[in-house]
PDB file of C-alpha atoms in Angstrom:
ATOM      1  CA  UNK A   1      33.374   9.075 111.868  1.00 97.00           C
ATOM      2  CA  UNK A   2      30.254  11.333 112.141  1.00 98.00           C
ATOM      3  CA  UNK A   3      27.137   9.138 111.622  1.00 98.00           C
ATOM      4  CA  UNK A   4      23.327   9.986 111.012  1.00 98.00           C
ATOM      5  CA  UNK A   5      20.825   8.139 112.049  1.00 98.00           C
ATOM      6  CA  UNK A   6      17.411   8.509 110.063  1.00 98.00           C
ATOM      7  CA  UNK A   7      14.638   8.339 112.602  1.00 98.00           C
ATOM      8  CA  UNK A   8      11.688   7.945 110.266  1.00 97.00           C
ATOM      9  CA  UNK A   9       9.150   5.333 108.816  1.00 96.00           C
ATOM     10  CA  UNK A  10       9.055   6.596 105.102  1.00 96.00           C
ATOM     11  CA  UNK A  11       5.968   6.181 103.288  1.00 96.00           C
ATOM     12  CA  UNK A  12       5.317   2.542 104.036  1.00 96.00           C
ATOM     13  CA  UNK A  13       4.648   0.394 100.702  1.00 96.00           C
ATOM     14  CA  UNK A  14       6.096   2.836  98.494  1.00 96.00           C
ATOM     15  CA  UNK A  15       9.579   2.183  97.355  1.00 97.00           C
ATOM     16  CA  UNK A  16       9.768   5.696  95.356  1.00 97.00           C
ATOM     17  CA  UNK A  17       8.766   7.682  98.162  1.00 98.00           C
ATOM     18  CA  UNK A  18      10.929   5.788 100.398  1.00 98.00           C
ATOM     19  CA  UNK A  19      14.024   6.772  97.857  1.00 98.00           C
ATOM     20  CA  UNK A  20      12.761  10.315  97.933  1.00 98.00           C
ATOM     21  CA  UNK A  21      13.223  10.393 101.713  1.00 98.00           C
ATOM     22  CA  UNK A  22      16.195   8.337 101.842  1.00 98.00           C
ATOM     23  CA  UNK A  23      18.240  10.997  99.200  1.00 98.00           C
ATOM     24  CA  UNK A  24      16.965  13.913 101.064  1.00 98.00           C
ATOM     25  CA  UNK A  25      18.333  12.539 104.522  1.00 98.00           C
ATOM     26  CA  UNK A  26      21.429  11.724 102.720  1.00 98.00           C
ATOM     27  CA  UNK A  27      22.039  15.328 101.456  1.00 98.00           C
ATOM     28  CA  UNK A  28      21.390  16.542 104.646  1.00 98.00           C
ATOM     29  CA  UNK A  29      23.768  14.664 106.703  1.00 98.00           C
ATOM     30  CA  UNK A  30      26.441  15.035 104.204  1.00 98.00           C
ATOM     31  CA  UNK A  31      25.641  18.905 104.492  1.00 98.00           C
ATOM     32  CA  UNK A  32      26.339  18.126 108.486  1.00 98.00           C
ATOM     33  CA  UNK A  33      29.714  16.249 107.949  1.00 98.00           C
ATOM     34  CA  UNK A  34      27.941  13.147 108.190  1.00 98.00           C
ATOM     35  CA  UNK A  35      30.424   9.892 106.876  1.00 98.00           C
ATOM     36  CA  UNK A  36      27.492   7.419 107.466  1.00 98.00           C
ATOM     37  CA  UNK A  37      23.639   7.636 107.020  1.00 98.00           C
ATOM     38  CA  UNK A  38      21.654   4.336 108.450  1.00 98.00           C
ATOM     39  CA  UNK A  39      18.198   4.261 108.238  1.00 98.00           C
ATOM     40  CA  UNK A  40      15.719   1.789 109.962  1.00 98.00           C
ATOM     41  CA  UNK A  41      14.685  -1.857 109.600  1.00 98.00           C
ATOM     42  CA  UNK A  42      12.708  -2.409 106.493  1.00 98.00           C
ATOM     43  CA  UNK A  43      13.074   1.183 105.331  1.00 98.00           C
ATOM     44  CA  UNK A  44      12.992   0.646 101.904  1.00 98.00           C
ATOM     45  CA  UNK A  45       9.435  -1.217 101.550  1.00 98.00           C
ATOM     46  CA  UNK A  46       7.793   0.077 104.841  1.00 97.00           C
ATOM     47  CA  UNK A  47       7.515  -3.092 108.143  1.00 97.00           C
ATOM     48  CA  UNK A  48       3.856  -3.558 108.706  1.00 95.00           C
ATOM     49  CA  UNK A  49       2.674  -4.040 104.856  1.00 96.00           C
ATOM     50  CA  UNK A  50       1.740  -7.739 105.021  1.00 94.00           C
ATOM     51  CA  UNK A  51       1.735  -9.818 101.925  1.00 94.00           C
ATOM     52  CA  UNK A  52       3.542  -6.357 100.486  1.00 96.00           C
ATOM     53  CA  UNK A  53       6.347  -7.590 102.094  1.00 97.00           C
ATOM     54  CA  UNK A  54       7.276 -10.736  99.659  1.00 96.00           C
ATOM     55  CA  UNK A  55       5.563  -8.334  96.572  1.00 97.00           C
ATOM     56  CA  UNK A  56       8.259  -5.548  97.345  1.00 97.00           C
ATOM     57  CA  UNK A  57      10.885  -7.552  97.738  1.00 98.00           C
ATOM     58  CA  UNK A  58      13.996  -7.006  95.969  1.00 98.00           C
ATOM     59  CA  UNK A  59      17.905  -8.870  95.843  1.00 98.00           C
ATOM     60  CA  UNK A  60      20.496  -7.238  97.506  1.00 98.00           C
ATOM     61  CA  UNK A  61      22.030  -6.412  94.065  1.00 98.00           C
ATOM     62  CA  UNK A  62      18.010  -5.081  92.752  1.00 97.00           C
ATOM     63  CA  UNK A  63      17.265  -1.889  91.298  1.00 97.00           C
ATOM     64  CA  UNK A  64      16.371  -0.056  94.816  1.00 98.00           C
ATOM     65  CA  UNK A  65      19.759  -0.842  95.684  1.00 98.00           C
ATOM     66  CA  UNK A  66      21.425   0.612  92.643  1.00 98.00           C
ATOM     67  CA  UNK A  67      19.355   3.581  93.459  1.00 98.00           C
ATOM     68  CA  UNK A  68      20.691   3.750  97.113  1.00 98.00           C
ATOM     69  CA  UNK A  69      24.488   3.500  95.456  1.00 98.00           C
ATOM     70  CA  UNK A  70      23.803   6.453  93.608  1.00 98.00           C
ATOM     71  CA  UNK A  71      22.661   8.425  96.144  1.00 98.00           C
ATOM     72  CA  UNK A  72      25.597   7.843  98.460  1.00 98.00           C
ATOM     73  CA  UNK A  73      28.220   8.609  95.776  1.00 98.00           C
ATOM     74  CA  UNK A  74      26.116  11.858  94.381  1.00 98.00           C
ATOM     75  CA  UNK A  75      25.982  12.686  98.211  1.00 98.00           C
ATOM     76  CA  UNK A  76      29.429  11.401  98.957  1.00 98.00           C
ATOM     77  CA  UNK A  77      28.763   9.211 102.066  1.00 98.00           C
ATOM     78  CA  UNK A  78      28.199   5.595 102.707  1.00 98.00           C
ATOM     79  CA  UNK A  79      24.313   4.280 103.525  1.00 98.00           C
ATOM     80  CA  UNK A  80      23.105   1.701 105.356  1.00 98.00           C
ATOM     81  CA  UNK A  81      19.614   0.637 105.498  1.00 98.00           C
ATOM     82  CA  UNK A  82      16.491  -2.389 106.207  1.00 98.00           C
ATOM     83  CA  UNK A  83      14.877  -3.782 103.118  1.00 98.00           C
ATOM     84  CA  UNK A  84      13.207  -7.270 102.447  1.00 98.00           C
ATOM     85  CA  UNK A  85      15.647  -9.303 100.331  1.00 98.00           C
ATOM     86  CA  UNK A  86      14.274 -11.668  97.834  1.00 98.00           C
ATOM     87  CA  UNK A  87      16.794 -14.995  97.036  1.00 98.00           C
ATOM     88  CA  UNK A  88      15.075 -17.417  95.034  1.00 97.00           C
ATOM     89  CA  UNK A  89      11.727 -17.835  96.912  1.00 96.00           C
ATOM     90  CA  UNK A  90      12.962 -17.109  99.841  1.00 98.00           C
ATOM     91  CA  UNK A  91      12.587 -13.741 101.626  1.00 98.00           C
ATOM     92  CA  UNK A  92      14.886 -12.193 104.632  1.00 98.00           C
ATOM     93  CA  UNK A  93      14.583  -9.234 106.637  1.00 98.00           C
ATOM     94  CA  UNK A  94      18.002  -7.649 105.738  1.00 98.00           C
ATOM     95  CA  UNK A  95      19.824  -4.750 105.692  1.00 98.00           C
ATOM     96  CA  UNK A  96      22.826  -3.174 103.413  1.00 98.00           C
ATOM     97  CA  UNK A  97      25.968  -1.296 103.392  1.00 98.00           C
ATOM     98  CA  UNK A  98      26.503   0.800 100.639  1.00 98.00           C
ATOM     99  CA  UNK A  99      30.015   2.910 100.240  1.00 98.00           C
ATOM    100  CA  UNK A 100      30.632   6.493  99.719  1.00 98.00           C
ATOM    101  CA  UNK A 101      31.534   5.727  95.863  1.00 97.00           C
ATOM    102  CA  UNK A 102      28.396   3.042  95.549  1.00 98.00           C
ATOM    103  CA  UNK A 103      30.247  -0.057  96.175  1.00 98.00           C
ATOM    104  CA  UNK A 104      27.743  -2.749  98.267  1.00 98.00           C
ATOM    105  CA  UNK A 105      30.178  -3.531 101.112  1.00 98.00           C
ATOM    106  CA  UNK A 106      28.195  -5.711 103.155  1.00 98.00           C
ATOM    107  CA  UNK A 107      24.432  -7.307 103.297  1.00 98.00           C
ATOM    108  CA  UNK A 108      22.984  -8.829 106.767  1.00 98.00           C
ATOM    109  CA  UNK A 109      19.591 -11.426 106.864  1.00 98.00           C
ATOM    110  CA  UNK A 110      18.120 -11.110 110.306  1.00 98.00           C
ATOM    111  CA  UNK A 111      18.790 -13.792 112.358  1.00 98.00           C
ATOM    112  CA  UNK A 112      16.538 -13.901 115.365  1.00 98.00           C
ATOM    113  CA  UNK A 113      13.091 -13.108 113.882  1.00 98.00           C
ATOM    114  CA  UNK A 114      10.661 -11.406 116.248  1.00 97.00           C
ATOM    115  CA  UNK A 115       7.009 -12.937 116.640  1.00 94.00           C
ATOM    116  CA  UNK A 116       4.248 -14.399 114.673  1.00 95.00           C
ATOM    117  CA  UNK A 117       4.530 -11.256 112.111  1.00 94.00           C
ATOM    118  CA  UNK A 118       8.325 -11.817 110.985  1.00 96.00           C
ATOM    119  CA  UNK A 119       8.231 -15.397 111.036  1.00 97.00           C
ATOM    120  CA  UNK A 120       4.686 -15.479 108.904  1.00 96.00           C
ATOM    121  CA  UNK A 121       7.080 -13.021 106.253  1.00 97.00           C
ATOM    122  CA  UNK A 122      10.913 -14.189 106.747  1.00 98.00           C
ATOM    123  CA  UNK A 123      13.474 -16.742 106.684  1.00 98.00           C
ATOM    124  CA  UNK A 124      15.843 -16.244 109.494  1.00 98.00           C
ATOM    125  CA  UNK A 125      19.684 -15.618 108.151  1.00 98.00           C
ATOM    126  CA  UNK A 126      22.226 -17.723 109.388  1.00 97.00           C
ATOM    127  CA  UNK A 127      25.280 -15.626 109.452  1.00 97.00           C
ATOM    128  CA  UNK A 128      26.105 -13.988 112.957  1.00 96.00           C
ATOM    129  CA  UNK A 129      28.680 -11.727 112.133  1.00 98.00           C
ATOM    130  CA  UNK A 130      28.880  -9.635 108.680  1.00 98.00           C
ATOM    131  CA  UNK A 131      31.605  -6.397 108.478  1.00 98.00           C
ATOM    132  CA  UNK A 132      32.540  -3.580 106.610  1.00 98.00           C
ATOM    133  CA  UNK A 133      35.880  -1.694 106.694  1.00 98.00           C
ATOM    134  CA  UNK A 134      34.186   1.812 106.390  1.00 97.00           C
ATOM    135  CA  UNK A 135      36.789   5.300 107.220  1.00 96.00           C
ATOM    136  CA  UNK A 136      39.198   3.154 109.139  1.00 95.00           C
ATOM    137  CA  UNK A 137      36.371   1.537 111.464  1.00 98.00           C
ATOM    138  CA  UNK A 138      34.953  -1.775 111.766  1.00 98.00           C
ATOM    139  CA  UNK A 139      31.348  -1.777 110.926  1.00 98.00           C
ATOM    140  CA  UNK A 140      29.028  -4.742 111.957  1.00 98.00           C
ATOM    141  CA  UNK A 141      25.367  -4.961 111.216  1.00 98.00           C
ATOM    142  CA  UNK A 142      22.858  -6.956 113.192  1.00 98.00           C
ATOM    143  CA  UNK A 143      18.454  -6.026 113.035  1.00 98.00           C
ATOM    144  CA  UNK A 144      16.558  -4.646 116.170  1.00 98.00           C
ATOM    145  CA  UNK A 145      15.980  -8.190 118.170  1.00 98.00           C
ATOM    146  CA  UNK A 146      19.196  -9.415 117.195  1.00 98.00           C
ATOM    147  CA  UNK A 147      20.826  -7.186 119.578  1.00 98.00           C
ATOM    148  CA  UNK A 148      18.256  -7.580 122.712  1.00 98.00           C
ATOM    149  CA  UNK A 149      20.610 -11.385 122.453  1.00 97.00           C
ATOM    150  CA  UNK A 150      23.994 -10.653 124.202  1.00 96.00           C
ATOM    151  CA  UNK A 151      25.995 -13.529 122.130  1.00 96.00           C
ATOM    152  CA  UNK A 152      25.452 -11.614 118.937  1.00 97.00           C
ATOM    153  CA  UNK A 153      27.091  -8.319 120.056  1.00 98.00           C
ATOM    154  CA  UNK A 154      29.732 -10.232 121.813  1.00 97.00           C
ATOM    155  CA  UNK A 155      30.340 -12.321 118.823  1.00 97.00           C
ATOM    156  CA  UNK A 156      30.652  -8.845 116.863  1.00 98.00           C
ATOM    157  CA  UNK A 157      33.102  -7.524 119.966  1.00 98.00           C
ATOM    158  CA  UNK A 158      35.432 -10.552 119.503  1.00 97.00           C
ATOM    159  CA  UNK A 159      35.674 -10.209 115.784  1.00 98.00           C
ATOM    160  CA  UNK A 160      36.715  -7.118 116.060  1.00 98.00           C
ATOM    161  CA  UNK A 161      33.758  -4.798 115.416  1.00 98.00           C
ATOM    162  CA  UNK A 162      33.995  -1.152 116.259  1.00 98.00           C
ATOM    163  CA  UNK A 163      30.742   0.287 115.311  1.00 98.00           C
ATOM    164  CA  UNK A 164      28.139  -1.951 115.410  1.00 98.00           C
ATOM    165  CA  UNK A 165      24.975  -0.300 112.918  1.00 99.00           C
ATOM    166  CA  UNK A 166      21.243  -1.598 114.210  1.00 98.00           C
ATOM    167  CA  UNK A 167      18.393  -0.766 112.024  1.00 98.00           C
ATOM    168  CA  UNK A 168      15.218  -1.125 114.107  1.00 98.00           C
ATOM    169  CA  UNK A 169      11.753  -1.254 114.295  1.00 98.00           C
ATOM    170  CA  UNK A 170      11.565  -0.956 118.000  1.00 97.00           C
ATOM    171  CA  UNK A 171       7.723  -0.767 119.335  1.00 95.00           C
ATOM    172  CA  UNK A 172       5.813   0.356 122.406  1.00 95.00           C
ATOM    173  CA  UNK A 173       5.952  -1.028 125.409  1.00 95.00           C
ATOM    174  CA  UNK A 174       9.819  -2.169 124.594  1.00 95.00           C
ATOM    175  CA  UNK A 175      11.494   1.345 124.673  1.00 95.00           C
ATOM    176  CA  UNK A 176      13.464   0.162 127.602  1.00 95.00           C
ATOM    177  CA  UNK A 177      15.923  -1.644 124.766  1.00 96.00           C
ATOM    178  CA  UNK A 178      16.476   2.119 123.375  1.00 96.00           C
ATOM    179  CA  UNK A 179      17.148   3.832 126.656  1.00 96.00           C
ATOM    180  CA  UNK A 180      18.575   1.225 128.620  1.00 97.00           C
ATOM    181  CA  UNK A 181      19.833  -1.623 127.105  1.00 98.00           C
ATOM    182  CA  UNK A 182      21.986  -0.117 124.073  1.00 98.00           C
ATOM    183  CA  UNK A 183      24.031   1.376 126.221  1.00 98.00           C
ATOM    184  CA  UNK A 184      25.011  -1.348 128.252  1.00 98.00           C
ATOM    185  CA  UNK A 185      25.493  -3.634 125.106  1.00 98.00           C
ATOM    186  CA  UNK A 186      28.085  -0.657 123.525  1.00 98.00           C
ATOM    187  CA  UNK A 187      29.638  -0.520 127.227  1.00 98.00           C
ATOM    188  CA  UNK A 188      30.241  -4.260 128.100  1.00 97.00           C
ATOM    189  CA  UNK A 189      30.863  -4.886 124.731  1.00 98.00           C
ATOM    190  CA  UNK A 190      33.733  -1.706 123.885  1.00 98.00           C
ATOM    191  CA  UNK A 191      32.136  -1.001 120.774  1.00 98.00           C
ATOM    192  CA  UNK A 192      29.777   2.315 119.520  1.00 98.00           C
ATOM    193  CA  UNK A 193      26.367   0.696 118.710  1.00 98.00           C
ATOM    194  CA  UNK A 194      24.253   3.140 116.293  1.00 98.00           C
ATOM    195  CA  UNK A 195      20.434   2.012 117.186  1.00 98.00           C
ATOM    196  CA  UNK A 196      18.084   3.562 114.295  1.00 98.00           C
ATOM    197  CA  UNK A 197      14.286   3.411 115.026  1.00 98.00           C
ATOM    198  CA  UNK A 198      11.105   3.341 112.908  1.00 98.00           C
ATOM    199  CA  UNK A 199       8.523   6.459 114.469  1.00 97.00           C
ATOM    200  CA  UNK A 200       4.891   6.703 115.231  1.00 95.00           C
ATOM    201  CA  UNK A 201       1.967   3.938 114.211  1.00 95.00           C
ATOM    202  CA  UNK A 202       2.297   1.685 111.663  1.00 93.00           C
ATOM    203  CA  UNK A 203      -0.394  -0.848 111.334  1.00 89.00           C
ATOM    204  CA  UNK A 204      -1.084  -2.841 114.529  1.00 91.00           C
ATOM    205  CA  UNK A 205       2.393  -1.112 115.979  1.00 95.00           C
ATOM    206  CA  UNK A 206       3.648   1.798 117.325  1.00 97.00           C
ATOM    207  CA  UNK A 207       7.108   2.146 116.871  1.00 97.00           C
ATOM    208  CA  UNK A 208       8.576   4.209 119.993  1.00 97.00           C
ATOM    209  CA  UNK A 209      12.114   5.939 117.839  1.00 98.00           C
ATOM    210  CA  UNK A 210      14.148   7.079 120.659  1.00 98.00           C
ATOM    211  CA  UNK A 211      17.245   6.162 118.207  1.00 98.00           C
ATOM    212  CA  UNK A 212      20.559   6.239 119.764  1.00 98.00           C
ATOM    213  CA  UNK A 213      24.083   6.106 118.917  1.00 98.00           C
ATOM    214  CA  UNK A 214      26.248   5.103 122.711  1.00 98.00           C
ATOM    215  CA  UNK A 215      29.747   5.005 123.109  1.00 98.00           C
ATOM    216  CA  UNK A 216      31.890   2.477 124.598  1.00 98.00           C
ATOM    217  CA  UNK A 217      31.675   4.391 128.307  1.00 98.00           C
ATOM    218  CA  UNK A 218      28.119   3.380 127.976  1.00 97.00           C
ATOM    219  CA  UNK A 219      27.276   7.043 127.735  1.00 97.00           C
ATOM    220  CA  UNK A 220      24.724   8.022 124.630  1.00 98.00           C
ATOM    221  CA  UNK A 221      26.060  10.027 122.169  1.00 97.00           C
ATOM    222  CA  UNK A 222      22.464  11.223 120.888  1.00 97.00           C
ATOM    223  CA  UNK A 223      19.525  10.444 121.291  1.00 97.00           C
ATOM    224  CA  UNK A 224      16.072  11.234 118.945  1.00 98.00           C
ATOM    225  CA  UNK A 225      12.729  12.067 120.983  1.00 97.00           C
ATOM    226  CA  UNK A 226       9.308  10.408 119.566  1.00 96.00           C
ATOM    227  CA  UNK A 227       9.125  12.403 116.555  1.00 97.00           C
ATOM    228  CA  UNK A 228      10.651  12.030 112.706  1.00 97.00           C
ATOM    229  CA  UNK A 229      13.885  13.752 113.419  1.00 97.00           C
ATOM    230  CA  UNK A 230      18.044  13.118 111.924  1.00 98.00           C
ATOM    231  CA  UNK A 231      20.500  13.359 114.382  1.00 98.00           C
ATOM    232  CA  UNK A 232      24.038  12.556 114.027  1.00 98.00           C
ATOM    233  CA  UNK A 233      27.028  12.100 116.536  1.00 98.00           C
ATOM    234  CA  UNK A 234      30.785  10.974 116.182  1.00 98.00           C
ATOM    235  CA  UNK A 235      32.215   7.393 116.556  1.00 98.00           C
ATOM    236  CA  UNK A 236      35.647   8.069 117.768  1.00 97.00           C
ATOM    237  CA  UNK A 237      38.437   5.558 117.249  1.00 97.00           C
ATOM    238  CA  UNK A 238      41.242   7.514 119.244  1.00 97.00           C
ATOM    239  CA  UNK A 239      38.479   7.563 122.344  1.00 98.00           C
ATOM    240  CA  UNK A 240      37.341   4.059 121.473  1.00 98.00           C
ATOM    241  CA  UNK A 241      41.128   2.673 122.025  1.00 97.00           C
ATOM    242  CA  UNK A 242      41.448   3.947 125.124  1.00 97.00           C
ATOM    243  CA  UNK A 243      38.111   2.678 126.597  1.00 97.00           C
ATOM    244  CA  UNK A 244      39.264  -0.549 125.629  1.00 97.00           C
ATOM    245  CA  UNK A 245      42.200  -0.057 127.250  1.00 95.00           C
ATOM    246  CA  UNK A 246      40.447   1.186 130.467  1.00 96.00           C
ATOM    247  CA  UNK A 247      38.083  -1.657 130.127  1.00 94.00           C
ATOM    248  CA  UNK A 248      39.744  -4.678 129.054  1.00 91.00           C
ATOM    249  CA  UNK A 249      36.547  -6.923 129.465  1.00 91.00           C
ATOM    250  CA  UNK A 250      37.520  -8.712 126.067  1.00 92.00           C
ATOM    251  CA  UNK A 251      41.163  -9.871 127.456  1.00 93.00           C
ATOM    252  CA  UNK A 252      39.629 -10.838 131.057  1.00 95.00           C
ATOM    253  CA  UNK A 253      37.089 -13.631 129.369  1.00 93.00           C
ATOM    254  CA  UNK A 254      37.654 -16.796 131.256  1.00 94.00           C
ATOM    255  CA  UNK A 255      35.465 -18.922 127.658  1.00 92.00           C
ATOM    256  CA  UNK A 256      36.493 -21.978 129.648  1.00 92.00           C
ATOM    257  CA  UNK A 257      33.979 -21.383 132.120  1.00 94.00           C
ATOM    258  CA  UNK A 258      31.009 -20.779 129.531  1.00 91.00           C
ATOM    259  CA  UNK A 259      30.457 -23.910 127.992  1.00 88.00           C
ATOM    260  CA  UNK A 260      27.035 -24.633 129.206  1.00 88.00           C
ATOM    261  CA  UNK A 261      25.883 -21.614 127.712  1.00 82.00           C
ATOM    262  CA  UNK A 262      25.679 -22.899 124.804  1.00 79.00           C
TER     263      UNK A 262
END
C-alpha cells in the first residue's frame, strides 16, 4: 500500500487553511499512487496555539472532519491526521482515520501526554490499541511520545498491527526518535511504522520533520530532510510476511518472565 506522509505544519490556528493544505497534499499523493495520506499531530488546528487549542476544538464526527471525508473520497484515498477532539468538556490530542469513500474508520486520544504544554491542554486517552482494516493491512494509530514507550508498539505487534501510522510533532534536540529509534521499533516489532513530523518553528518549538516510513528489516523506506516536503513509500504485505517469518520475535516471547514489568 503506497503511503504519503505530509511533512508540514499548515498554517497554525487556521482550520481553513489547514483544509486547503490538507486537499492539495491529498491530490497530490493520489496523483503518485498514494493509498494513504497521514499528516502530523494536531494538523488540523496547528500544536503550539495555546488556549486556541480547547477554542478549535472539534468532535471526531465535527465539521473539519466531514471536510477531511470529502476530500479523501473526491481524491480517492484514505487520510489520516492530528486534531484536538472536543467530548463534552473534555479535550484530547487525537488523531483520525478516514477511508477512501469517507467512512471514519478509526479515532485515537493520545495516551502518554508529553510535558507541562500537553498536560496544561489534554486529557490523556485510555485506549492502547485502536485499528483499521485499510487495503488488506492492519492499521494502528498511536501520537509522537506514545511510540518513544516500547509496550505500546508491542501491544499494537501482538494485536496484530501491520502498519502502525504516528502523527508527530517531534522537536529539536529529540531527532534521534526519527532517525534512530523508529526503525528499531518497526524492526523488533515486525510491523511498517509511518512517523509523520511537524517542520520548522512553531512557538517556543522547533519541530525537527525528518518523517519516516521503516520497514520491518528495520531499514527506512523514506525519509523527509528539514524542510516542508511529501514523500511517499510502499508498505508491503508479501515482504512483511516473510520478515516475520525470518524474525519470529513475536512467537519466541517467553510473557512468563515479564511480570515485573508491569
Amino acid at each position: 500500500m503506497r503511503t504519503a506522509l505530509l511533512q508540514s505544519s499548515g498554517r497554525p490556528g487556521s482550520l481553513v487553511e489547514n483544509l486547503k493544505v490538507l486537499d492539495e497534499a491529498a491530490g497530490r499523493a493520489a496523483a503518485a499512487g498514494a493509498a494513504l495520506l497521514a499528516a502530523p499531530e494536531m494538523f488540523l488546528t496547528g500544536y503550539a496555539i495555546g488556549d486556541d487549542i480547547a477554542r478549535l476544538a472539534e468532535s471526531a464526527d465535527g465539521d473539519s472532519a466531514d471536510a477531511i471525508a470529502e476530500t479523501a473520497a473526491r481524491h480517492g484515498l484514505a487520510i489520516a491526521y492530528g486534531y484536538p477532539e472536543r467530548d463534552g468538556d473534555t479535550v484530547y490530542n487525537s488523531a483520525q482515520l478516514i477511508s477512501a469513500d469517507g467512512t471514519r474508520l478509526a479515532n485515537y486520544r493520545k495516551t502518554h501526554l508529553f510535558g507541562c504544554f500537553e498536560r496544561d491542554h489534554f486529557t490523556p486517552g485510555d485506549q492502547p490499541v485502536v485499528q483499521a482494516e485499510l487495503n488488506g493491512l492492519t492499521v494502528g494509530l498511536l501520537i509522537c511520545y506514545d511510540v518513544e514507550f516500547p509496550e505500546n508498539v508491542r501491544a499494537h505487534a501482538l494485536a496484530g498491527t501491520d502498519l502502525l501510522v504516528v502523527p508527530t510533532a517531534q522537536m529539536h534536540p529529540f531527532q534521534f526518535v526519527a532517525e534512530s529509534m523508529i526503525p528499531v521499533r518497526a524492526f523488533e516489532n515486525q510491523m511498517y511504522v509511518a512517523y509523520v513530523n511537524r517542520v520548522g518553528q512553531e512557538g517556543e518549538f522547533e519541530f525537527v520533520g525528518l518523517s519516516t516510513l521503516a520497514g520491518p528489516d528495520g531499514i527506512a523506506r523514506t525519509r523527509a530532510g528539514r524542510a516542508e516536503q511529501l514523500v511517499l513509500a510502499d508498505a508491503d504485505p508479501a515482504f512483511l510476511a516473510a520478515s516475520r517469518a525470518a524474525n519470529p520475535y513475536l512467537e519466541d516471547r517467553r510473557p512468563g518472565l515479564y511480570g515485573s514489568l508491569a
